[in-house]
Coordinates of C-alpha atoms and ligand atoms in Angstrom, one line a residue:
M1 CA 78.2 -5.9 18.4
V2 CA 79.8 -9.1 19.3
D3 CA 78.1 -12.3 20.5
Q4 CA 79.5 -15.3 22.4
P5 CA 82.6 -17.1 21.6
V6 CA 82.0 -19.0 18.3
G7 CA 81.4 -22.7 18.9
A8 CA 80.1 -22.4 22.4
S9 CA 77.1 -24.6 21.4
Q10 CA 76.8 -23.9 17.8
T11 CA 74.4 -26.7 16.8
Q12 CA 71.8 -24.3 18.1
Q13 CA 71.5 -21.3 16.0
E14 CA 70.6 -19.1 18.8
T15 CA 74.0 -19.3 20.3
V16 CA 75.2 -16.6 17.9
R17 CA 72.5 -14.1 19.0
R18 CA 73.1 -14.9 22.8
S19 CA 75.0 -12.4 24.7
T20 CA 74.4 -13.9 28.1
P21 CA 76.7 -16.6 29.5
S22 CA 76.2 -20.2 28.2
A23 CA 74.3 -22.7 30.3
A24 CA 77.4 -24.5 31.0
E25 CA 78.9 -21.2 32.5
G26 CA 76.0 -20.4 34.5
A27 CA 75.6 -16.9 36.0
E28 CA 78.7 -15.3 37.6
P29 CA 78.6 -15.1 41.4
A30 CA 76.9 -11.7 42.5
S31 CA 79.4 -9.1 43.0
G32 CA 81.8 -9.7 45.7
G33 CA 82.3 -13.5 44.6
A34 CA 80.8 -16.6 46.3
P35 CA 81.3 -17.4 49.8
P36 CA 84.4 -19.5 50.9
G37 CA 84.0 -23.4 50.9
S38 CA 81.2 -23.1 48.2
G39 CA 83.1 -24.7 45.4
D40 CA 82.9 -21.4 43.5
L41 CA 85.0 -18.1 42.6
T42 CA 85.5 -16.2 46.0
E43 CA 86.0 -12.4 46.0
E44 CA 89.5 -12.9 46.8
L45 CA 90.2 -15.3 43.8
L46 CA 88.4 -13.0 41.5
R47 CA 90.7 -10.0 42.6
T48 CA 94.0 -12.0 43.0
D49 CA 96.3 -12.2 40.1
Q50 CA 98.5 -15.0 41.4
W51 CA 96.8 -17.8 43.4
T52 CA 98.0 -20.0 46.0
D53 CA 97.1 -23.6 46.4
E54 CA 95.5 -22.5 49.9
L55 CA 93.3 -19.9 48.4
V56 CA 91.9 -22.2 46.0
A57 CA 91.4 -24.9 48.7
A58 CA 89.5 -22.4 50.9
A59 CA 87.3 -21.7 48.0
G60 CA 86.3 -25.4 48.2
I61 CA 87.2 -25.8 44.4
P62 CA 88.4 -29.3 43.8
V63 CA 91.9 -29.3 42.2
T64 CA 93.2 -31.9 39.5
D65 CA 96.9 -32.0 38.4
A66 CA 97.5 -32.0 34.7
P67 CA 100.9 -31.1 33.3
F68 CA 99.5 -30.0 30.0
V69 CA 96.0 -28.4 29.5
S70 CA 94.9 -27.2 26.1
I71 CA 91.9 -24.9 26.1
G72 CA 89.4 -24.9 23.2
G73 CA 89.3 -28.4 21.8
G74 CA 88.9 -27.4 18.3
I75 CA 91.4 -27.9 15.5
G76 CA 94.1 -25.9 17.1
S77 CA 94.1 -28.0 20.2
F78 CA 93.8 -31.1 18.1
V79 CA 97.0 -30.5 16.1
T80 CA 98.9 -29.4 19.1
V81 CA 98.1 -32.5 21.0
D82 CA 98.8 -34.5 17.9
Y83 CA 102.1 -33.3 17.9
L84 CA 102.8 -33.8 21.6
R85 CA 101.4 -37.5 21.1
I86 CA 103.9 -38.0 18.4
A87 CA 106.5 -36.4 20.6
G88 CA 105.8 -39.3 23.2
V89 CA 103.5 -37.6 25.6
A90 CA 101.1 -40.0 27.3
T91 CA 97.4 -39.3 27.2
D92 CA 97.2 -39.0 31.0
R93 CA 99.5 -35.9 31.0
I94 CA 97.4 -34.1 28.6
V95 CA 93.9 -32.5 29.4
V96 CA 91.6 -30.8 26.8
L97 CA 89.2 -28.6 28.3
T98 CA 86.4 -27.7 25.6
N99 CA 82.6 -27.2 25.1
L100 CA 82.9 -29.4 21.9
D101 CA 82.3 -33.0 21.4
Y102 CA 85.0 -33.4 18.7
P103 CA 87.8 -31.2 17.3
W104 CA 86.1 -30.4 13.9
Q105 CA 82.6 -29.5 15.3
T106 CA 82.9 -25.9 15.3
Y107 CA 84.8 -26.0 11.8
E108 CA 82.1 -28.3 10.4
Y109 CA 79.2 -26.1 11.7
L110 CA 80.9 -22.8 10.2
T111 CA 81.9 -24.6 6.7
R112 CA 78.2 -26.0 6.6
V113 CA 76.2 -23.1 7.2
S114 CA 78.6 -20.8 5.0
Q115 CA 77.8 -23.5 2.1
I116 CA 80.7 -25.9 2.4
P117 CA 78.9 -29.2 3.0
R118 CA 80.8 -32.4 3.3
P119 CA 80.6 -33.0 -0.4
E120 CA 82.0 -29.5 -1.4
R121 CA 85.7 -28.7 -1.4
I122 CA 87.4 -26.3 1.2
R123 CA 89.9 -23.6 0.7
S124 CA 93.3 -24.9 1.8
D125 CA 95.5 -26.9 -0.5
S126 CA 96.2 -30.7 -0.9
A127 CA 99.2 -30.7 1.7
S128 CA 97.5 -28.9 4.5
R129 CA 96.3 -32.0 6.3
P130 CA 95.5 -31.3 10.2
D131 CA 95.2 -35.0 10.6
N132 CA 98.9 -35.7 9.4
I133 CA 101.7 -33.7 10.4
W134 CA 104.0 -34.8 7.5
G135 CA 101.3 -33.7 4.9
F136 CA 102.2 -37.1 3.2
P137 CA 100.2 -38.8 1.4
S138 CA 98.6 -35.4 0.3
Y139 CA 94.7 -35.0 0.1
A140 CA 95.1 -35.3 -3.7
L141 CA 97.1 -38.7 -3.6
A142 CA 94.8 -40.0 -1.1
E143 CA 91.7 -39.0 -3.3
A144 CA 93.4 -40.5 -6.4
V145 CA 94.1 -43.8 -4.5
T146 CA 90.5 -44.1 -2.8
E147 CA 88.5 -43.0 -6.0
R148 CA 90.7 -44.6 -8.6
T149 CA 91.4 -41.6 -10.7
L150 CA 94.4 -39.5 -11.9
A151 CA 92.3 -36.5 -11.9
P152 CA 93.4 -34.9 -8.5
L153 CA 97.1 -35.6 -9.3
W154 CA 97.0 -34.2 -12.8
Q155 CA 95.2 -31.1 -11.2
V156 CA 98.0 -30.6 -8.7
L157 CA 100.6 -30.9 -11.5
I158 CA 99.0 -28.1 -13.7
E159 CA 97.6 -25.8 -10.9
P160 CA 97.4 -23.0 -10.8
I161 CA 98.1 -21.9 -14.4
W162 CA 96.1 -24.3 -16.2
A163 CA 93.6 -25.4 -13.5
D164 CA 92.3 -24.0 -10.2
F165 CA 94.3 -25.0 -7.1
Y166 CA 93.4 -28.6 -5.9
T167 CA 91.6 -28.5 -2.5
P168 CA 90.2 -31.5 -0.6
K169 CA 86.4 -32.1 0.0
A170 CA 85.3 -31.2 3.6
G171 CA 84.1 -34.7 4.1
R172 CA 87.7 -36.1 3.3
V173 CA 89.1 -33.8 6.0
F174 CA 86.5 -34.8 8.6
A175 CA 87.1 -38.5 8.0
G176 CA 90.8 -38.2 8.3
L177 CA 90.6 -36.1 11.6
E178 CA 88.2 -38.7 13.1
R179 CA 90.8 -41.3 12.2
E180 CA 93.6 -39.5 13.8
S181 CA 91.6 -38.4 16.9
N182 CA 91.0 -42.2 17.5
R183 CA 94.5 -43.2 16.7
I184 CA 95.9 -40.8 19.4
G185 CA 93.2 -41.2 22.1
F186 CA 91.9 -37.7 21.7
P187 CA 88.4 -38.5 23.3
K188 CA 90.2 -39.9 26.4
M189 CA 91.8 -36.6 27.0
L190 CA 88.7 -34.4 26.7
V191 CA 86.8 -32.7 29.6
K192 CA 83.6 -30.9 28.8
G193 CA 82.7 -27.6 30.1
Q194 CA 83.3 -23.8 29.8
V195 CA 86.8 -22.5 30.7
R196 CA 86.2 -19.4 32.9
M197 CA 89.7 -18.1 33.6
V198 CA 93.4 -19.0 33.8
R199 CA 95.5 -17.5 36.7
K200 CA 99.2 -17.8 37.6
R201 CA 100.0 -20.0 40.4
Q202 CA 102.4 -18.9 43.1
G203 CA 105.3 -21.3 42.8
G204 CA 104.9 -21.8 39.1
G205 CA 102.4 -23.0 36.6
Y206 CA 98.5 -22.2 36.5
F207 CA 95.2 -22.7 37.6
V208 CA 92.6 -23.1 34.9
I209 CA 89.1 -22.7 36.2
L210 CA 86.5 -25.0 34.3
T211 CA 82.6 -24.7 34.8
P212 CA 81.7 -28.2 34.0
M213 CA 78.5 -29.3 32.3
V214 CA 75.4 -28.7 34.5
G215 CA 74.9 -31.5 36.8
S216 CA 78.0 -33.3 36.0
T217 CA 79.8 -32.5 39.2
K218 CA 79.0 -31.4 42.9
T219 CA 80.8 -28.2 42.7
K220 CA 80.2 -25.4 40.4
R221 CA 84.0 -25.0 39.4
L222 CA 86.9 -27.3 38.9
A223 CA 90.4 -26.2 39.1
Y224 CA 93.2 -27.7 36.8
R225 CA 96.7 -27.1 38.1
A226 CA 98.9 -27.0 35.0
E227 CA 102.7 -26.4 34.2
F228 CA 101.9 -25.7 30.6
V229 CA 98.6 -24.1 29.3
H230 CA 97.9 -23.8 25.5
L231 CA 95.1 -21.5 24.4
A232 CA 93.3 -22.3 21.3
V233 CA 89.9 -20.7 21.6
G234 CA 89.2 -20.0 17.8
Y235 CA 87.1 -16.8 16.9
P236 CA 86.3 -14.6 20.1
G237 CA 82.9 -14.1 18.4
L238 CA 80.6 -13.1 15.6
R239 CA 80.6 -9.5 14.6
Y240 CA 77.8 -8.1 12.5
L241 CA 78.2 -4.8 10.5
P242 CA 76.6 -2.2 12.9
E243 CA 73.6 -1.3 10.7
L244 CA 72.7 -5.0 10.3
Q245 CA 72.9 -5.5 14.0
E246 CA 70.8 -2.2 14.6
F247 CA 68.0 -3.4 12.2
R248 CA 68.0 -6.9 13.7
T249 CA 67.7 -5.4 17.3
A250 CA 65.2 -2.8 16.2
H251 CA 62.9 -5.0 14.3
Q252 CA 63.8 -8.2 16.3
D253 CA 64.3 -9.7 12.7
F254 CA 66.7 -12.6 12.7
H255 CA 65.2 -14.2 9.7
H256 CA 65.5 -11.7 6.8
V257 CA 68.8 -10.1 7.9
V258 CA 71.4 -12.9 8.5
S259 CA 74.9 -13.7 9.0
A260 CA 76.3 -16.4 6.7
Y261 CA 77.7 -17.9 9.7
E262 CA 74.3 -18.7 11.0
E263 CA 71.9 -21.3 9.7
H264 CA 70.1 -19.6 6.8
E265 CA 68.6 -22.5 4.8
H266 CA 65.4 -20.8 4.8
I267 CA 66.5 -18.2 2.3
Y268 CA 67.4 -20.9 -0.2
E269 CA 64.1 -22.6 0.4
A270 CA 62.1 -19.5 -0.1
A271 CA 64.0 -18.7 -3.3
R272 CA 62.5 -22.1 -4.5
T273 CA 59.1 -20.9 -4.0
K274 CA 58.8 -17.2 -5.3
H275 CA 60.9 -14.6 -7.0
L276 CA 63.4 -12.9 -4.5
V277 CA 65.9 -10.3 -4.4
V278 CA 68.8 -11.2 -2.1
M279 CA 71.6 -8.6 -1.0
L280 CA 74.9 -10.0 -0.3
R281 CA 77.5 -7.9 1.7
G282 CA 81.3 -8.8 1.8
G283 CA 83.9 -9.9 -0.7
G284 CA 85.7 -13.0 0.7
I285 CA 85.4 -16.6 0.2
V286 CA 82.2 -17.0 2.5
A287 CA 80.5 -14.4 0.0
S288 CA 81.6 -16.4 -3.0
R289 CA 80.2 -19.6 -1.4
V290 CA 76.9 -18.1 -0.7
L291 CA 76.8 -16.7 -4.2
Q292 CA 77.7 -20.0 -5.5
R293 CA 74.9 -21.6 -3.8
L294 CA 72.4 -18.9 -5.0
M295 CA 73.6 -19.3 -8.5
D296 CA 73.7 -23.1 -8.4
D297 CA 70.0 -23.2 -7.1
R298 CA 69.0 -20.9 -9.7
A299 CA 70.5 -22.9 -12.4
K300 CA 69.2 -26.4 -10.9
Y301 CA 65.7 -25.4 -10.2
G302 CA 65.0 -22.7 -12.9
L303 CA 64.8 -20.0 -10.4
S304 CA 64.4 -16.2 -11.0
T305 CA 66.5 -15.1 -8.0
E306 CA 68.2 -11.7 -8.4
I307 CA 71.3 -11.0 -6.6
V308 CA 72.8 -7.4 -5.6
H309 CA 76.2 -7.7 -4.3
L310 CA 77.4 -4.9 -2.2
F311 CA 81.2 -4.4 -1.7
R312 CA 82.8 -1.8 0.6
T313 CA 86.1 -1.9 -1.1
Y314 CA 85.5 -2.6 -4.7
V315 CA 88.3 -4.0 -6.7
S316 CA 88.3 -3.5 -10.4
S317 CA 91.7 -4.6 -11.5
A318 CA 95.1 -6.0 -10.4
H319 CA 96.5 -4.2 -7.5
G320 CA 99.6 -4.1 -5.5
P321 CA 102.7 -1.9 -4.7
N322 CA 104.7 -2.8 -8.0
A323 CA 104.5 -4.7 -11.3
W324 CA 106.1 -7.6 -9.6
N325 CA 104.1 -7.8 -6.4
R326 CA 100.3 -7.5 -7.8
R327 CA 97.2 -9.2 -6.9
K328 CA 94.6 -10.1 -9.5
G329 CA 91.1 -8.4 -9.1
A330 CA 88.0 -7.7 -11.0
H331 CA 84.3 -7.1 -10.7
G332 CA 84.7 -6.3 -6.9
F333 CA 86.8 -9.2 -5.9
A334 CA 90.4 -9.4 -4.8
Y335 CA 91.8 -13.0 -6.0
Q336 CA 94.2 -15.0 -4.1
G337 CA 94.5 -18.8 -3.9
F338 CA 94.9 -18.8 -0.1
N339 CA 94.3 -16.1 2.6
Y340 CA 98.1 -15.1 2.2
P341 CA 100.7 -15.7 -0.4
K342 CA 102.0 -19.1 -0.1
S343 CA 105.3 -18.1 1.1
V344 CA 104.1 -17.1 4.5
W345 CA 103.8 -20.8 5.5
G346 CA 107.4 -21.6 4.7
G347 CA 109.0 -19.3 2.2
Q348 CA 110.5 -15.9 2.2
L349 CA 107.6 -14.2 3.7
K350 CA 107.5 -16.3 6.5
A351 CA 111.4 -15.6 7.2
E352 CA 110.9 -11.8 6.7
M353 CA 107.9 -11.5 9.2
R354 CA 109.8 -13.3 11.9
R355 CA 112.2 -10.2 11.8
L356 CA 109.7 -7.4 11.8
E357 CA 108.2 -5.5 14.9
G358 CA 105.5 -3.2 15.6
D359 CA 104.3 -0.9 12.8
Q360 CA 106.5 -2.4 10.3
R361 CA 104.8 -5.7 11.0
A362 CA 101.3 -4.2 10.9
A363 CA 102.1 -2.5 7.5
K364 CA 103.2 -5.8 5.9
Y365 CA 100.0 -7.5 7.1
K366 CA 98.1 -4.7 5.5
L367 CA 100.0 -5.1 2.4
M368 CA 99.5 -8.9 2.0
G369 CA 96.2 -9.4 3.7
G370 CA 92.9 -7.8 3.2
T371 CA 89.7 -9.8 2.1
N372 CA 90.1 -12.0 -0.9
T373 CA 88.6 -15.0 -2.6
P374 CA 90.2 -17.7 -4.9
Y375 CA 89.6 -17.4 -8.5
R376 CA 87.6 -20.2 -9.5
R377 CA 86.7 -20.9 -13.1
R378 CA 83.2 -22.2 -12.3
W379 CA 82.3 -19.2 -10.3
Q380 CA 83.6 -16.7 -13.0
A381 CA 81.4 -18.4 -15.7
Q382 CA 78.3 -18.3 -13.3
M383 CA 79.0 -14.7 -12.4
K384 CA 79.6 -13.6 -16.0
E385 CA 76.2 -15.1 -17.0
G386 CA 74.6 -13.3 -14.1
R387 CA 76.0 -10.0 -15.0
E388 CA 75.1 -10.3 -18.9
S389 CA 71.6 -11.6 -18.1
G390 CA 71.1 -8.8 -15.4
W391 CA 70.2 -11.2 -12.3
Y392 CA 73.6 -10.5 -10.7
R393 CA 74.6 -6.9 -10.1
T394 CA 77.6 -5.5 -7.9
M395 CA 77.7 -2.2 -6.2
A396 CA 80.5 -0.3 -4.2
G397 CA 79.6 1.6 -1.1
T398 CA 78.6 1.6 2.4
V399 CA 75.2 1.3 4.0
G400 CA 73.9 4.5 6.0
A401 CA 70.6 3.2 7.2
M402 CA 68.1 0.4 6.7
R403 CA 64.4 0.3 7.0
L404 CA 61.5 -2.0 6.4
E405 CA 59.1 -0.9 3.6
H406 CA 56.2 -3.1 2.3
G407 CA 57.9 -6.0 3.6
K408 CA 61.3 -5.3 1.8
I409 CA 64.6 -4.4 3.6
V410 CA 65.6 -1.1 2.1
S411 CA 69.2 -0.2 2.4
C412 CA 70.5 3.2 1.6
V413 CA 73.9 2.8 0.0
N414 CA 76.2 5.7 0.0
T415 CA 78.3 5.3 -3.5
S416 CA 80.9 7.4 -5.1
H417 CA 77.9 8.7 -7.3
G418 CA 75.8 9.6 -4.5
M419 CA 73.1 7.8 -2.5
T420 CA 71.1 5.0 -3.7
E421 CA 68.3 2.6 -2.2
V422 CA 68.3 -1.2 -2.6
A423 CA 65.2 -3.0 -1.7
A424 CA 65.8 -6.8 -1.0
D425 CA 63.8 -9.7 0.6
F426 CA 66.8 -10.9 2.4
V427 CA 70.2 -9.5 3.3
I428 CA 73.1 -12.1 4.0
D429 CA 76.2 -10.6 5.9
C430 CA 79.3 -12.4 4.7
T431 CA 81.7 -10.2 6.4
G432 CA 82.9 -12.1 9.2
L433 CA 84.3 -13.4 12.7
E434 CA 86.2 -10.5 13.6
A435 CA 85.3 -9.9 16.9
D436 CA 88.0 -7.9 19.5
I437 CA 89.8 -10.5 21.8
A438 CA 88.5 -8.7 24.9
E439 CA 85.1 -9.9 23.9
H440 CA 86.3 -13.5 24.8
R441 CA 86.0 -13.8 28.8
V442 CA 89.1 -15.9 29.2
L443 CA 91.3 -13.6 27.2
A444 CA 89.8 -10.5 28.5
D445 CA 90.8 -11.8 32.2
L446 CA 94.2 -12.7 30.9
L447 CA 94.7 -9.1 29.6
V448 CA 93.6 -7.6 33.0
H449 CA 95.0 -10.4 35.4
G450 CA 97.4 -12.5 33.5
G451 CA 100.1 -10.3 32.0
A452 CA 99.1 -10.8 28.4
G453 CA 99.3 -8.0 25.9
R454 CA 98.2 -7.0 22.5
N455 CA 100.3 -7.4 19.2
P456 CA 100.4 -4.7 16.6
L457 CA 97.0 -5.9 15.2
G458 CA 95.3 -5.9 18.6
R459 CA 95.5 -9.6 19.1
L460 CA 97.4 -11.8 21.6
D461 CA 101.1 -11.0 21.7
V462 CA 103.1 -14.1 21.3
E463 CA 106.5 -14.9 20.9
R464 CA 108.1 -16.7 17.9
S465 CA 107.7 -19.9 19.9
F466 CA 104.0 -18.9 20.4
E467 CA 104.6 -18.5 24.2
L468 CA 102.1 -15.6 25.4
R469 CA 104.3 -12.9 26.2
G470 CA 104.3 -11.5 29.8
S471 CA 102.2 -14.5 31.1
G472 CA 105.3 -16.9 32.3
S473 CA 104.8 -18.3 35.5
G474 CA 108.1 -19.8 37.1
P475 CA 108.8 -22.8 35.1
G476 CA 105.4 -22.8 33.7
V477 CA 104.6 -21.4 30.2
M478 CA 101.3 -20.3 28.4
Y479 CA 101.1 -20.6 24.7
A480 CA 98.5 -19.4 22.3
S481 CA 97.7 -20.3 18.8
G482 CA 94.9 -19.6 16.1
A483 CA 92.9 -16.5 15.1
T484 CA 93.5 -14.8 18.6
T485 CA 97.2 -14.4 17.6
L486 CA 96.9 -12.9 14.3
G487 CA 99.4 -10.2 14.0
G488 CA 102.2 -12.1 15.3
Y489 CA 105.5 -13.1 13.7
F490 CA 103.6 -15.7 11.7
P491 CA 100.9 -14.6 9.6
G492 CA 99.2 -17.9 8.6
V493 CA 98.1 -18.7 12.2
D494 CA 94.3 -19.2 11.3
T495 CA 94.8 -22.2 9.0
F496 CA 95.3 -25.9 9.2
L497 CA 99.0 -25.5 8.2
G498 CA 99.5 -22.4 10.3
L499 CA 98.0 -24.3 13.5
Q500 CA 100.3 -27.2 12.5
V501 CA 103.3 -24.7 12.3
A502 CA 102.4 -23.2 15.7
A503 CA 102.0 -26.8 17.2
Q504 CA 105.4 -27.7 15.8
E505 CA 106.9 -24.6 17.6
I506 CA 105.1 -25.3 20.8
A507 CA 106.2 -29.0 20.6
D508 CA 109.9 -27.9 20.0
D509 CA 109.9 -25.5 22.8
L510 CA 108.2 -28.1 25.2
A511 CA 111.1 -30.5 24.1
R512 CA 113.8 -27.8 25.1
R513 CA 112.1 -27.7 28.4
G514 CA 112.1 -31.3 28.7
F515 CA 108.3 -32.1 28.6
C516 CA 108.3 -34.2 25.6
R517 CA 111.0 -35.8 23.0
R518 CA 112.1 -34.0 20.0
I519 CA 110.6 -35.1 16.8
G520 CA 113.9 -35.9 15.2
T521 CA 114.4 -37.9 11.9
F522 CA 114.1 -41.5 13.2
R523 CA 111.2 -40.5 15.6
S524 CA 109.4 -38.9 12.6
I525 CA 109.9 -42.1 10.3
R526 CA 108.7 -44.4 13.0
Q527 CA 105.8 -42.3 13.9
W528 CA 104.8 -42.0 10.2
L529 CA 104.8 -45.7 9.7
R530 CA 102.5 -46.0 12.8
W531 CA 100.2 -43.3 11.3
A532 CA 100.2 -44.9 7.9
R533 CA 99.3 -48.2 9.8
N534 CA 96.8 -46.6 11.8
K535 CA 98.6 -47.8 14.9
Q536 CA 97.8 -46.3 18.3
S537 CA 100.3 -43.5 19.0
Ligands
FAD601 C1 84.1 -21.0 7.2 C2 85.6 -21.2 7.4 C3 86.3 -22.0 6.5 C4 87.6 -22.3 6.8 N1 88.4 -22.9 5.8 C5 89.7 -23.3 6.1 C6 90.3 -24.1 5.1 O1 89.7 -24.4 4.0 N2 91.6 -24.4 5.2 C7 92.2 -23.9 6.4 O2 93.4 -24.1 6.4 N3 91.5 -23.1 7.4 C8 90.4 -22.8 7.2 N4 89.7 -22.1 8.1 C9 90.2 -21.4 9.3 C10 90.7 -22.4 10.4 O3 91.7 -23.4 10.1 C11 89.6 -23.1 11.1 O4 88.7 -22.0 11.5 C12 90.0 -23.8 12.3 O5 88.9 -24.3 12.8 C13 90.5 -23.0 13.5 O6 90.8 -23.7 14.6 P1 90.8 -23.4 16.1 O7 91.0 -24.4 17.1 O8 91.7 -22.1 16.1 O9 89.3 -23.0 16.4 P2 87.9 -23.8 16.6 O10 88.0 -25.0 15.6 O11 86.7 -23.1 16.3 O12 88.1 -24.4 18.0 C14 88.1 -23.5 19.1 C15 87.0 -23.8 19.9 O13 87.3 -23.4 21.3 C16 86.0 -23.5 22.0 N5 86.2 -22.5 23.2 C17 86.1 -21.1 23.1 N6 86.1 -20.6 24.2 C18 86.0 -21.5 25.1 C19 86.0 -21.6 26.6 N7 85.9 -20.6 27.3 N8 85.7 -22.8 27.1 C20 85.8 -24.0 26.4 N9 85.8 -24.0 25.1 C21 86.0 -22.9 24.5 C22 85.0 -23.1 21.1 O14 84.0 -24.2 21.0 C23 85.7 -23.0 19.9 O15 85.0 -23.6 18.8 C24 88.3 -21.9 8.0 C25 87.5 -20.9 8.8 C26 86.2 -20.8 8.5 C27 85.4 -19.8 9.6

């Protein structure tokens, strides 16, 4: 089961359970489309793949010209616009269509609910700075200077052998993004609303249809006529494990069975008032974070919370194809500092992946991907204590069915030793944001009407330059970056650095097409100096 695109209005928890269009989006016109002249999508527009200016005018939809439109407005849009501004594009040539107020809004929501509030450290490294395309000064250097301590620099020097990887605090990342957003005039380029579709325009370029915020305009839709379009819509949606979704729907219980990507503070609060058994599902970093919170609270408040951790794929030792290519693993978890080996962002794996096609690429993704979490010494010590004292138990298996019994949620777990039942007060699903791209309305429309296709992992098929294959329209080009393009020639797409690598490819491609300047050595140095002095770009 998949819900709405993540981020649509995530400050409200009900968003992730909603399966109807958002308030901004409104209801679709009844079958047959809206009448001509009504300012809404007519039947002819809905069924035509390539629109003429006259067709849009006949529908009564107001048209605004914008050479470059980025859809999404999250961190992917932000870093792309940052590159373009640094490459000399003025703010009046860029429009960002989004339902967010600021680019880190969805990211902050997801990290906060999955237990990375502002003072906690995120996963990526010191040089992955979405607010600074040069990655210098790194987060570690900035932290050392502002907090007057050598500790972050020492950690970077000795990581990962003698210390865990240095990672920045979420709050520092957001503060940097806010500064850069103001510097490049990002708020000036924002138009709020829900993008409904992108269609090719006869004569070149695209029409992007936006449903503006309710009451903000006279017509229900606005059209943006753009030569270049960039899609950065983030995760298509939240996906619950089927048995958890069935349980939630059957019992209308969104309180005892939750996703880690929903608000679930009530579970930590309940644990402070009584003895609880909490079942965790999943073995990635979000599971580690939720586990850390339960273990921290247990220690801090002297609680008696018991944790049963269920892994579908239980990793008990180091694993990999040969002695030189192995990933650490133990007690259920596969350990890796970052989502992928570091060389995918700029080393031999990056070069190798650019050459692979079809099944070969899919096989390589399988080999180096998979669920994993960093090895952090603090977590290890906490889990060890839990295992030894008996309040933290791990299991391997899949859940066949779930039922409610005497106020407990009983999961029937199929293990290699047969079926066993686990009763818990709460179940937290930490398995992910893995919805199919067709669940996202704009992407589904592009698959049907826009010529877009799927890559070997089933996501959007993009070129090495991040151009969306099959979607070219005369001199117009559509690009896509972020999680929707995972499976392409560059694996690290859904990370800060990956979004920046994509943005750089897009900016280079646009420079070749004459839309912006190339960021050569002198421009780069000049622009870095402006960045350092916080001078408007
Ligand atoms: C919990 C968590 C922790 C992470 N930690 C890290 C980390 O430490 N380091 C790292 O490098 N990466 C991390 N990532 C991965 C990634 O860098 C972030 O998810 C990043 O925010 C992705 O940026 P994005 O622009 O692709 O998506 P988002 O930032 O989510 O922005 C896309 C936005 O588009 C908007 N949108 C979607 N459809 C429409 C529409 N039709 N109309 C208008 N707007 C629309 C939505 O509001 C959506 O939020 C993490 C991800 C998660 C979930």
